[in-house]
PDB file of C-alpha atoms in Angstrom:
ATOM      1  CA  MET O   1      14.202-239.393 138.121  1.00  0.00           C
ATOM      2  CA  GLU O   2      12.985-236.257 136.282  1.00  0.00           C
ATOM      3  CA  ILE O   3      14.591-235.560 132.981  1.00  0.00           C
ATOM      4  CA  GLY O   4      16.366-232.401 132.593  1.00  0.00           C
ATOM      5  CA  TYR O   5      16.778-229.975 129.653  1.00  0.00           C
ATOM      6  CA  PHE O   6      20.310-231.235 129.160  1.00  0.00           C
ATOM      7  CA  ARG O   7      21.803-234.680 128.456  1.00  0.00           C
ATOM      8  CA  HIS O   8      23.634-235.840 131.637  1.00  0.00           C
ATOM      9  CA  ARG O   9      26.244-238.329 131.795  1.00  0.00           C
ATOM     10  CA  GLU O  10      25.273-241.621 133.608  1.00  0.00           C
ATOM     11  CA  ILE O  11      26.651-242.353 137.118  1.00  0.00           C
ATOM     12  CA  PHE O  12      30.089-244.337 136.972  1.00  0.00           C
ATOM     13  CA  ASN O  13      30.188-244.002 133.141  1.00  0.00           C
ATOM     14  CA  PHE O  14      33.695-242.772 132.523  1.00  0.00           C
ATOM     15  CA  VAL O  15      33.550-242.899 128.838  1.00  0.00           C
ATOM     16  CA  SER O  16      30.421-240.752 127.968  1.00  0.00           C
ATOM     17  CA  ASN O  17      30.031-238.190 125.074  1.00  0.00           C
ATOM     18  CA  PRO O  18      32.366-235.379 125.576  1.00  0.00           C
ATOM     19  CA  TYR O  19      29.181-232.995 125.459  1.00  0.00           C
ATOM     20  CA  ASP O  20      27.522-234.611 128.419  1.00  0.00           C
ATOM     21  CA  ILE O  21      27.262-232.581 131.580  1.00  0.00           C
ATOM     22  CA  GLY O  22      27.970-233.516 135.039  1.00  0.00           C
ATOM     23  CA  ASN O  23      30.455-235.977 136.602  1.00  0.00           C
ATOM     24  CA  PRO O  24      30.329-239.780 136.982  1.00  0.00           C
ATOM     25  CA  ILE O  25      29.641-239.830 140.580  1.00  0.00           C
ATOM     26  CA  GLY O  26      27.082-238.098 142.950  1.00  0.00           C
ATOM     27  CA  PHE O  27      23.572-236.806 142.398  1.00  0.00           C
ATOM     28  CA  TRP O  28      23.784-233.173 141.112  1.00  0.00           C
ATOM     29  CA  HIS O  29      21.037-232.904 138.601  1.00  0.00           C
ATOM     30  CA  LYS O  30      19.336-229.941 140.400  1.00  0.00           C
ATOM     31  CA  TYR O  31      22.527-227.954 139.508  1.00  0.00           C
ATOM     32  CA  GLU O  32      22.392-228.798 135.700  1.00  0.00           C
ATOM     33  CA  ASP O  33      22.629-225.251 134.894  1.00  0.00           C
ATOM     34  CA  ASN O  34      25.991-224.862 136.546  1.00  0.00           C
ATOM     35  CA  HIS O  35      27.298-228.041 134.796  1.00  0.00           C
ATOM     36  CA  PHE O  36      26.109-226.900 131.477  1.00  0.00           C
ATOM     37  CA  LEU O  37      27.924-223.698 131.862  1.00  0.00           C
ATOM     38  CA  LYS O  38      31.054-225.669 133.162  1.00  0.00           C
ATOM     39  CA  LYS O  39      31.105-227.632 130.001  1.00  0.00           C
ATOM     40  CA  LEU O  40      30.471-224.543 127.935  1.00  0.00           C
ATOM     41  CA  TYR O  41      33.706-222.831 129.279  1.00  0.00           C
ATOM     42  CA  LYS O  42      35.738-225.784 128.141  1.00  0.00           C
ATOM     43  CA  ILE O  43      34.655-226.090 124.402  1.00  0.00           C
ATOM     44  CA  ASN O  44      35.982-224.150 121.678  1.00  0.00           C
ATOM     45  CA  ASP O  45      33.646-221.422 120.005  1.00  0.00           C
ATOM     46  CA  ASP O  46      33.477-223.406 116.660  1.00  0.00           C
ATOM     47  CA  GLU O  47      31.841-226.161 118.694  1.00  0.00           C
ATOM     48  CA  PHE O  48      28.991-224.016 119.894  1.00  0.00           C
ATOM     49  CA  ASP O  49      26.533-225.159 117.347  1.00  0.00           C
ATOM     50  CA  VAL O  50      27.251-228.882 117.864  1.00  0.00           C
ATOM     51  CA  PHE O  51      27.069-228.526 121.621  1.00  0.00           C
ATOM     52  CA  TYR O  52      23.872-226.545 121.533  1.00  0.00           C
ATOM     53  CA  LYS O  53      22.147-228.979 119.219  1.00  0.00           C
ATOM     54  CA  TYR O  54      23.458-231.959 121.063  1.00  0.00           C
ATOM     55  CA  HIS O  55      21.442-230.973 124.166  1.00  0.00           C
ATOM     56  CA  LEU O  56      18.453-229.561 122.058  1.00  0.00           C
ATOM     57  CA  SER O  57      18.130-232.984 120.591  1.00  0.00           C
ATOM     58  CA  HIS O  58      17.820-234.496 124.096  1.00  0.00           C
ATOM     59  CA  SER O  59      15.055-232.208 125.168  1.00  0.00           C
ATOM     60  CA  LEU O  60      13.013-232.842 121.967  1.00  0.00           C
ATOM     61  CA  GLU O  61      13.428-236.555 122.050  1.00  0.00           C
ATOM     62  CA  HIS O  62      12.232-236.781 125.620  1.00  0.00           C
ATOM     63  CA  ASN O  63       9.426-234.073 125.147  1.00  0.00           C
ATOM     64  CA  VAL O  64      10.975-231.917 127.802  1.00  0.00           C
ATOM     65  CA  CYS O  65      10.071-228.767 125.911  1.00  0.00           C
ATOM     66  CA  THR O  66       9.784-227.222 122.559  1.00  0.00           C
ATOM     67  CA  GLU O  67      12.705-225.925 120.536  1.00  0.00           C
ATOM     68  CA  GLU O  68      11.663-222.438 121.453  1.00  0.00           C
ATOM     69  CA  ASP O  69      11.301-223.106 124.959  1.00  0.00           C
ATOM     70  CA  PHE O  70      14.679-224.618 125.013  1.00  0.00           C
ATOM     71  CA  PHE O  71      16.231-221.642 123.484  1.00  0.00           C
ATOM     72  CA  ILE O  72      14.630-219.386 126.056  1.00  0.00           C
ATOM     73  CA  LYS O  73      15.929-221.732 128.853  1.00  0.00           C
ATOM     74  CA  VAL O  74      19.656-221.580 127.595  1.00  0.00           C
ATOM     75  CA  TRP O  75      19.403-217.818 126.946  1.00  0.00           C
ATOM     76  CA  GLU O  76      18.119-217.167 130.371  1.00  0.00           C
ATOM     77  CA  ILE O  77      20.883-219.307 132.032  1.00  0.00           C
ATOM     78  CA  VAL O  78      23.592-217.628 130.006  1.00  0.00           C
ATOM     79  CA  ASN O  79      22.187-213.989 130.540  1.00  0.00           C
ATOM     80  CA  ASP O  80      21.783-214.440 134.239  1.00  0.00           C
ATOM     81  CA  ARG O  81      25.323-215.914 134.601  1.00  0.00           C
ATOM     82  CA  VAL O  82      26.760-212.895 132.709  1.00  0.00           C
ATOM     83  CA  ARG O  83      24.898-210.563 135.007  1.00  0.00           C
ATOM     84  CA  ASN O  84      25.965-212.494 138.137  1.00  0.00           C
ATOM     85  CA  LEU O  85      29.554-212.567 136.971  1.00  0.00           C
ATOM     86  CA  LYS O  86      29.718-208.775 136.253  1.00  0.00           C
ATOM     87  CA  ALA O  87      28.361-208.277 139.772  1.00  0.00           C
ATOM     88  CA  LYS O  88      31.355-210.003 141.301  1.00  0.00           C
ATOM     89  CA  ASP O  89      33.901-208.029 143.248  1.00  0.00           C
ATOM     90  CA  PRO O  90      36.534-206.815 140.544  1.00  0.00           C
ATOM     91  CA  TYR O  91      39.361-207.227 143.226  1.00  0.00           C
ATOM     92  CA  SER O  92      38.680-210.703 144.144  1.00  0.00           C
ATOM     93  CA  ALA O  93      41.382-213.396 143.435  1.00  0.00           C
ATOM     94  CA  SER O  94      39.123-215.082 140.971  1.00  0.00           C
ATOM     95  CA  HIS O  95      38.554-211.860 138.974  1.00  0.00           C
ATOM     96  CA  ASP O  96      40.692-213.141 135.830  1.00  0.00           C
ATOM     97  CA  ARG O  97      38.604-216.272 135.777  1.00  0.00           C
ATOM     98  CA  TYR O  98      35.492-214.336 135.736  1.00  0.00           C
ATOM     99  CA  VAL O  99      36.521-212.218 132.902  1.00  0.00           C
ATOM    100  CA  LEU O 100      37.483-215.299 130.901  1.00  0.00           C
ATOM    101  CA  TRP O 101      34.047-216.701 131.653  1.00  0.00           C
ATOM    102  CA  ILE O 102      32.243-213.565 130.753  1.00  0.00           C
ATOM    103  CA  GLY O 103      33.939-213.513 127.356  1.00  0.00           C
ATOM    104  CA  LYS O 104      32.978-217.051 126.843  1.00  0.00           C
ATOM    105  CA  LEU O 105      29.483-216.542 127.610  1.00  0.00           C
ATOM    106  CA  GLN O 106      29.340-213.411 125.364  1.00  0.00           C
ATOM    107  CA  GLN O 107      30.460-215.249 122.587  1.00  0.00           C
ATOM    108  CA  PHE O 108      27.972-217.994 123.024  1.00  0.00           C
ATOM    109  CA  GLN O 109      25.293-215.277 123.158  1.00  0.00           C
ATOM    110  CA  LYS O 110      26.360-214.063 119.666  1.00  0.00           C
ATOM    111  CA  TYR O 111      25.686-217.786 118.541  1.00  0.00           C
ATOM    112  CA  LEU O 112      22.279-217.715 120.347  1.00  0.00           C
ATOM    113  CA  ASN O 113      21.473-214.476 118.423  1.00  0.00           C
ATOM    114  CA  SER O 114      22.113-216.248 115.178  1.00  0.00           C
ATOM    115  CA  VAL O 115      19.585-219.071 115.978  1.00  0.00           C
ATOM    116  CA  ASP O 116      16.835-217.076 117.570  1.00  0.00           C
ATOM    117  CA  LYS O 117      14.184-217.594 114.790  1.00  0.00           C
ATOM    118  CA  TRP O 118      11.352-216.573 117.150  1.00  0.00           C
ATOM    119  CA  ASN O 119      12.744-213.233 118.374  1.00  0.00           C
ATOM    120  CA  ALA O 120      12.290-214.881 121.770  1.00  0.00           C
ATOM    121  CA  ARG O 121      15.050-212.835 123.395  1.00  0.00           C
ATOM    122  CA  PRO O 122      14.078-209.843 125.569  1.00  0.00           C
ATOM    123  CA  SER O 123      12.455-207.234 123.518  1.00  0.00           C
ATOM    124  CA  HIS O 124      15.043-204.560 124.088  1.00  0.00           C
ATOM    125  CA  VAL O 125      17.698-206.937 122.910  1.00  0.00           C
ATOM    126  CA  VAL O 126      15.917-207.672 119.718  1.00  0.00           C
ATOM    127  CA  ILE O 127      15.056-204.158 119.232  1.00  0.00           C
ATOM    128  CA  ALA O 128      18.490-202.802 119.605  1.00  0.00           C
ATOM    129  CA  GLU O 129      19.767-205.715 117.264  1.00  0.00           C
ATOM    130  CA  LYS O 130      17.034-204.609 114.674  1.00  0.00           C
ATOM    131  CA  GLU O 131      18.273-200.946 115.038  1.00  0.00           C
ATOM    132  CA  ALA O 132      21.775-201.902 114.217  1.00  0.00           C
ATOM    133  CA  ILE O 133      20.669-203.742 111.171  1.00  0.00           C
ATOM    134  CA  ILE O 134      18.459-200.870 109.931  1.00  0.00           C
ATOM    135  CA  GLN O 135      21.465-198.381 110.558  1.00  0.00           C
ATOM    136  CA  LYS O 136      23.695-200.741 108.484  1.00  0.00           C
ATOM    137  CA  GLN O 137      21.158-201.113 105.777  1.00  0.00           C
ATOM    138  CA  LYS O 138      20.728-197.133 105.685  1.00  0.00           C
ATOM    139  CA  GLN O 139      24.580-196.660 105.281  1.00  0.00           C
ATOM    140  CA  GLU O 140      24.647-199.453 102.454  1.00  0.00           C
ATOM    141  CA  ILE O 141      21.809-197.650 100.627  1.00  0.00           C
ATOM    142  CA  GLU O 142      23.459-194.378 100.868  1.00  0.00           C
ATOM    143  CA  THR O 143      26.595-195.986  99.382  1.00  0.00           C
ATOM    144  CA  LEU O 144      24.657-197.588  96.609  1.00  0.00           C
ATOM    145  CA  GLU O 145      22.911-194.294  95.859  1.00  0.00           C
ATOM    146  CA  ALA O 146      26.220-192.333  95.730  1.00  0.00           C
ATOM    147  CA  ARG O 147      27.731-195.076  93.327  1.00  0.00           C
ATOM    148  CA  TRP O 148      24.473-194.942  91.221  1.00  0.00           C
ATOM    149  CA  GLU O 149      24.935-191.077  90.829  1.00  0.00           C
ATOM    150  CA  LYS O 150      28.338-191.728  89.442  1.00  0.00           C
ATOM    151  CA  VAL O 151      27.324-194.668  87.179  1.00  0.00           C
ATOM    152  CA  LYS O 152      24.427-192.416  85.717  1.00  0.00           C
ATOM    153  CA  GLY O 153      26.964-190.287  84.135  1.00  0.00           C
ATOM    154  CA  TYR O 154      27.981-193.110  81.883  1.00  0.00           C
ATOM    155  CA  GLU O 155      24.421-194.118  80.906  1.00  0.00           C
ATOM    156  CA  VAL O 156      23.154-193.378  77.360  1.00  0.00           C
ATOM    157  CA  SER O 157      19.591-192.747  76.248  1.00  0.00           C
ATOM    158  CA  GLN O 158      20.149-194.331  72.924  1.00  0.00           C
ATOM    159  CA  LYS O 159      22.498-196.897  71.796  1.00  0.00           C
ATOM    160  CA  ILE O 160      24.606-196.607  68.736  1.00  0.00           C
ATOM    161  CA  TRP O 161      22.727-198.566  65.993  1.00  0.00           C
ATOM    162  CA  ILE O 162      24.470-201.103  64.091  1.00  0.00           C
ATOM    163  CA  LYS O 163      22.972-201.766  60.451  1.00  0.00           C
ATOM    164  CA  GLN O 164      21.140-205.168  60.294  1.00  0.00           C
ATOM    165  CA  GLY O 165      23.524-207.968  59.349  1.00  0.00           C
ATOM    166  CA  TYR O 166      26.682-205.960  60.273  1.00  0.00           C
ATOM    167  CA  LEU O 167      27.177-206.867  63.796  1.00  0.00           C
ATOM    168  CA  PRO O 168      30.255-209.160  62.759  1.00  0.00           C
ATOM    169  CA  THR O 169      31.778-206.449  60.901  1.00  0.00           C
ATOM    170  CA  VAL O 170      31.678-204.121  63.980  1.00  0.00           C
ATOM    171  CA  ILE O 171      33.258-206.795  66.163  1.00  0.00           C
ATOM    172  CA  ASP O 172      36.037-207.280  63.439  1.00  0.00           C
ATOM    173  CA  LEU O 173      36.922-203.595  63.697  1.00  0.00           C
ATOM    174  CA  PHE O 174      37.110-203.811  67.536  1.00  0.00           C
ATOM    175  CA  LYS O 175      39.324-207.122  67.198  1.00  0.00           C
ATOM    176  CA  GLN O 176      41.642-204.972  64.803  1.00  0.00           C
ATOM    177  CA  ILE O 177      41.793-202.195  67.301  1.00  0.00           C
ATOM    178  CA  GLU O 178      42.861-204.733  69.957  1.00  0.00           C
ATOM    179  CA  LYS O 179      45.959-205.656  67.946  1.00  0.00           C
ATOM    180  CA  LEU O 180      47.047-202.034  67.259  1.00  0.00           C
ATOM    181  CA  GLU O 181      50.518-201.078  68.558  1.00  0.00           C
ATOM    182  CA  VAL O 182      51.795-197.511  68.877  1.00  0.00           C
ATOM    183  CA  PRO O 183      54.850-196.220  66.919  1.00  0.00           C
ATOM    184  CA  SER O 184      57.099-196.523  70.161  1.00  0.00           C
ATOM    185  CA  GLY O 185      56.010-200.147  70.547  1.00  0.00           C
ATOM    186  CA  GLY O 186      53.505-201.886  72.736  1.00  0.00           C
ATOM    187  CA  SER O 187      49.951-202.403  72.455  1.00  0.00           C
ATOM    188  CA  LEU O 188      47.454-199.216  72.110  1.00  0.00           C
ATOM    189  CA  LEU O 189      44.960-200.880  74.340  1.00  0.00           C
ATOM    190  CA  LYS O 190      45.272-203.418  77.171  1.00  0.00           C
ATOM    191  CA  TYR O 191      42.650-205.290  79.108  1.00  0.00           C
ATOM    192  CA  ASP O 192      42.763-208.142  81.498  1.00  0.00           C
ATOM    193  CA  HIS O 193      39.557-210.109  80.654  1.00  0.00           C
ATOM    194  CA  GLN O 194      37.975-211.415  77.558  1.00  0.00           C
ATOM    195  CA  VAL O 195      34.635-210.083  78.609  1.00  0.00           C
ATOM    196  CA  ALA O 196      35.651-206.519  78.613  1.00  0.00           C
ATOM    197  CA  TYR O 197      34.718-205.856  74.737  1.00  0.00           C
ATOM    198  CA  PRO O 198      31.438-207.950  74.896  1.00  0.00           C
ATOM    199  CA  ARG O 199      30.251-205.970  77.806  1.00  0.00           C
ATOM    200  CA  MET O 200      31.208-202.621  76.297  1.00  0.00           C
ATOM    201  CA  ILE O 201      29.506-203.427  72.923  1.00  0.00           C
ATOM    202  CA  SER O 202      26.413-204.804  74.585  1.00  0.00           C
ATOM    203  CA  LYS O 203      26.013-201.822  76.803  1.00  0.00           C
ATOM    204  CA  TYR O 204      26.585-198.949  74.024  1.00  0.00           C
ATOM    205  CA  PHE O 205      25.508-200.755  70.786  1.00  0.00           C
ATOM    206  CA  ALA O 206      22.218-202.072  69.390  1.00  0.00           C
ATOM    207  CA  HIS O 207      21.941-204.335  66.271  1.00  0.00           C
ATOM    208  CA  ALA O 208      19.166-203.031  64.204  1.00  0.00           C
ATOM    209  CA  GLY O 209      17.522-201.565  67.260  1.00  0.00           C
ATOM    210  CA  ASN O 210      17.778-204.756  69.355  1.00  0.00           C
ATOM    211  CA  ASP O 211      20.013-205.220  72.474  1.00  0.00           C
ATOM    212  CA  ILE O 212      22.808-207.520  72.057  1.00  0.00           C
ATOM    213  CA  PRO O 213      23.223-210.015  74.597  1.00  0.00           C
ATOM    214  CA  VAL O 214      26.650-210.298  76.174  1.00  0.00           C
ATOM    215  CA  GLU O 215      26.716-214.085  75.678  1.00  0.00           C
ATOM    216  CA  THR O 216      26.131-213.761  72.056  1.00  0.00           C
ATOM    217  CA  LEU O 217      29.117-211.336  71.848  1.00  0.00           C
ATOM    218  CA  ARG O 218      31.149-213.573  73.967  1.00  0.00           C
ATOM    219  CA  ASN O 219      31.069-216.205  71.331  1.00  0.00           C
ATOM    220  CA  TYR O 220      33.223-214.026  69.329  1.00  0.00           C
ATOM    221  CA  TYR O 221      35.773-213.687  72.127  1.00  0.00           C
ATOM    222  CA  VAL O 222      37.064-217.200  73.012  1.00  0.00           C
ATOM    223  CA  VAL O 223      40.485-218.764  73.556  1.00  0.00           C
ATOM    224  CA  LYS O 224      42.454-219.269  70.445  1.00  0.00           C
ATOM    225  CA  LYS O 225      45.105-221.600  69.255  1.00  0.00           C
ATOM    226  CA  ASP O 226      47.340-220.525  66.498  1.00  0.00           C
ATOM    227  CA  ASP O 227      44.876-217.792  65.559  1.00  0.00           C
ATOM    228  CA  VAL O 228      42.131-220.452  64.972  1.00  0.00           C
ATOM    229  CA  PRO O 229      39.157-220.179  67.664  1.00  0.00           C
ATOM    230  CA  VAL O 230      38.902-223.531  69.497  1.00  0.00           C
ATOM    231  CA  LYS O 231      35.042-222.860  69.686  1.00  0.00           C
ATOM    232  CA  GLY O 232      32.723-219.765  69.395  1.00  0.00           C
ATOM    233  CA  THR O 233      31.686-217.817  66.340  1.00  0.00           C
ATOM    234  CA  SER O 234      34.271-216.994  63.561  1.00  0.00           C
ATOM    235  CA  ILE O 235      33.952-213.785  61.423  1.00  0.00           C
ATOM    236  CA  GLN O 236      33.413-214.716  57.999  1.00  0.00           C
ATOM    237  CA  SER O 237      35.428-213.164  55.144  1.00  0.00           C
ATOM    238  CA  GLU O 238      32.379-211.318  53.649  1.00  0.00           C
ATOM    239  CA  HIS O 239      31.893-209.478  56.877  1.00  0.00           C
ATOM    240  CA  LYS O 240      35.651-208.273  56.976  1.00  0.00           C
ATOM    241  CA  LEU O 241      34.940-204.860  54.985  1.00  0.00           C
ATOM    242  CA  PHE O 242      37.327-202.565  56.616  1.00  0.00           C
ATOM    243  CA  GLU O 243      40.943-202.625  57.438  1.00  0.00           C
ATOM    244  CA  ILE O 244      42.628-200.399  59.959  1.00  0.00           C
ATOM    245  CA  ILE O 245      46.132-199.454  58.595  1.00  0.00           C
ATOM    246  CA  PRO O 246      48.633-197.591  61.018  1.00  0.00           C
ATOM    247  CA  LEU O 247      49.951-194.416  59.358  1.00  0.00           C
ATOM    248  CA  LYS O 248      53.361-194.930  61.087  1.00  0.00           C
ATOM    249  CA  GLU O 249      55.360-198.019  61.574  1.00  0.00           C
ATOM    250  CA  THR O 250      55.958-199.343  64.971  1.00  0.00           C
ATOM    251  CA  LYS O 251      59.279-200.115  66.429  1.00  0.00           C
ATOM    252  CA  LYS O 252      60.317-203.754  66.374  1.00  0.00           C
TER     253      LYS O 252
END
């Protein structure tokens, strides 16, 4: 008996794999496309990949066809059936069933689109898909360009120069600013992430003309326990040259 594209259940085998196609009695192999679709209608959408690869492995194991040929075979079966079902009388008693089948087949076609690494589908389908991708990318580019125009307003041609050896001093000043409170009570500045200050300093300051890596700065902004850094870099007393003193007392 000629081996088909799909893995058939054996005659009188009532405990076959759930993805096998056909029925346990009768000779029906010349209708394997119908039985393949009949099984497809019953499985969930999240089983498409397993179902497809189960039958693909059968074709490859028995040298029925190449992987690309198998894809084309399945695509043609599904596409022809969608076209056939859409041509059915919309007023027939089976119309609701046809609509369900079309929906299932179209979902499966979306899966097939995702595994078509040869662009083996009809050229008009592939071209339409590529055009949709191009249009989406154009929109994304326009969005990014608009965002870049806004960001450019915050770019600087020359960073603020920190004197050689005084990076810890500048960081100490920023740490003092972090702790300042307004006279009415409450912090002067608030931020949600420890990386905020390292990113700001790295972006707008240079140490003796050299860029300051964010990771270097993050070593100064680490989790603390009782005001003592658990890890990271501490600011030594010889670098604490300035003290920010509020002119007005804050409310307690």
